[in-house]
Tab-separated table of C-alpha atoms in Angstrom:
chain	number	residue	atom	x	y	z
A	1	MET	CA	0.000	0.000	0.000
A	2	ILE	CA	2.870	2.412	0.755
A	3	ASP	CA	4.129	2.016	-2.823
A	4	GLU	CA	0.681	2.912	-4.184
A	5	ILE	CA	0.487	5.955	-1.920
A	6	ARG	CA	4.010	7.060	-2.844
A	7	GLN	CA	3.189	6.700	-6.557
A	8	SER	CA	0.004	8.741	-6.108
A	9	ILE	CA	1.976	11.483	-4.363
A	10	VAL	CA	4.515	11.580	-7.198
A	11	GLU	CA	1.701	11.690	-9.766
A	12	ALA	CA	0.014	14.541	-7.875
A	13	LEU	CA	3.300	16.451	-7.763
A	14	GLY	CA	3.715	15.963	-11.508
A	15	GLN	CA	0.178	17.268	-12.088
A	16	MET	CA	1.158	20.288	-9.987
A	17	ASN	CA	4.024	20.903	-12.480
A	18	TYR	CA	6.878	19.813	-10.222
A	19	ASP	CA	9.814	17.999	-11.808
A	20	VAL	CA	9.560	14.481	-10.405
A	21	ASP	CA	12.209	12.821	-12.586
A	22	ASP	CA	14.755	12.570	-9.767
A	23	VAL	CA	12.314	12.148	-6.884
A	24	SER	CA	13.019	9.250	-4.545
A	25	GLY	CA	11.602	8.155	-1.218
A	26	ASP	CA	14.280	10.209	0.514
A	27	THR	CA	13.386	13.455	-1.280
A	28	VAL	CA	12.228	16.141	1.147
A	29	LEU	CA	8.988	17.811	0.120
A	30	GLY	CA	9.993	21.272	1.368
A	31	PRO	CA	12.940	23.631	0.847
A	32	ALA	CA	15.656	20.990	1.181
A	33	GLY	CA	14.202	18.986	-1.713
A	34	LEU	CA	11.250	19.665	-3.990
A	35	ASP	CA	10.870	23.158	-2.524
A	36	LEU	CA	7.116	23.024	-2.039
A	37	GLU	CA	5.840	26.217	-0.458
A	38	SER	CA	3.018	26.184	2.078
A	39	LEU	CA	0.277	26.584	-0.544
A	40	ALA	CA	1.722	23.730	-2.600
A	41	VAL	CA	1.865	21.515	0.507
A	42	ALA	CA	-1.788	22.359	1.167
A	43	GLU	CA	-2.724	21.535	-2.438
A	44	LEU	CA	-0.845	18.234	-2.254
A	45	ALA	CA	-2.587	17.375	1.016
A	46	VAL	CA	-6.011	18.084	-0.524
A	47	ARG	CA	-5.215	15.914	-3.546
A	48	ILE	CA	-4.120	13.046	-1.284
A	49	GLU	CA	-7.156	13.512	0.952
A	50	ASP	CA	-9.397	13.224	-2.104
A	51	THR	CA	-7.562	10.165	-3.405
A	52	PHE	CA	-7.335	8.179	-0.177
A	53	GLY	CA	-10.149	9.570	1.968
A	54	THR	CA	-7.798	10.826	4.654
A	55	ARG	CA	-8.017	14.170	6.444
A	56	PHE	CA	-5.302	16.524	7.640
A	57	SER	CA	-5.740	19.502	9.916
A	58	ASP	CA	-4.401	22.900	8.924
A	59	SER	CA	-1.945	22.769	11.819
A	60	GLU	CA	-0.366	19.590	10.398
A	61	LEU	CA	0.451	21.035	6.990
A	62	GLU	CA	3.596	22.848	8.126
A	63	LYS	CA	5.272	19.636	9.282
A	64	PHE	CA	4.623	17.948	5.927
A	65	GLY	CA	7.082	20.308	4.226
A	66	SER	CA	9.910	18.892	6.319
A	67	MET	CA	8.984	15.264	5.606
A	68	THR	CA	10.479	13.040	2.954
A	69	LEU	CA	8.268	11.404	0.367
A	70	ASN	CA	8.506	8.113	2.288
A	71	GLU	CA	7.594	9.787	5.588
A	72	PHE	CA	4.580	11.514	4.059
A	73	ALA	CA	3.445	8.254	2.418
A	74	ALA	CA	3.762	6.470	5.781
A	75	GLU	CA	1.709	9.230	7.439
A	76	VAL	CA	-1.048	8.753	4.862
A	77	ALA	CA	-0.917	4.956	5.275
A	78	ALA	CA	-1.174	5.250	9.056
A	79	ARG	CA	-4.331	7.319	8.701
A	80	MET	CA	-5.817	4.710	6.400
A	81	ALA	CA	-5.182	1.842	8.810
A	82	PRO	CA	-8.418	0.707	10.413
A	83	ALA	CA	-8.859	1.947	13.936
A	84	THR	CA	-8.468	-0.759	16.500
A	85	THR	CA	-11.511	-1.360	18.595
A	86	THR	CA	-11.593	-2.720	22.066
A	87	ALA	CA	-14.015	-5.495	22.771
A	88	THR	CA	-16.633	-4.828	25.381
A	89	PRO	CA	-17.169	-7.542	27.949
A	90	GLN	CA	-20.421	-9.471	27.628
């Protein structure tokens, strides 16, 4: 699933007109890598939310710019994991 998420992120970045030819899992999304600005991070988050049904709060967006592609994909995957439920005694 992580590979599918990572591929979707790369595709979204390409649709946003970012050069993704040299992008790897270790590429930072923000200034140290792809150089996404805050509005671009927000747009990417919205695209991923729409694709995978996840939700991010506005306060989380800033930290995404310092994540690598792999870290962001793992964050998305963690939000998609089914919530564990505790059994109630009968």
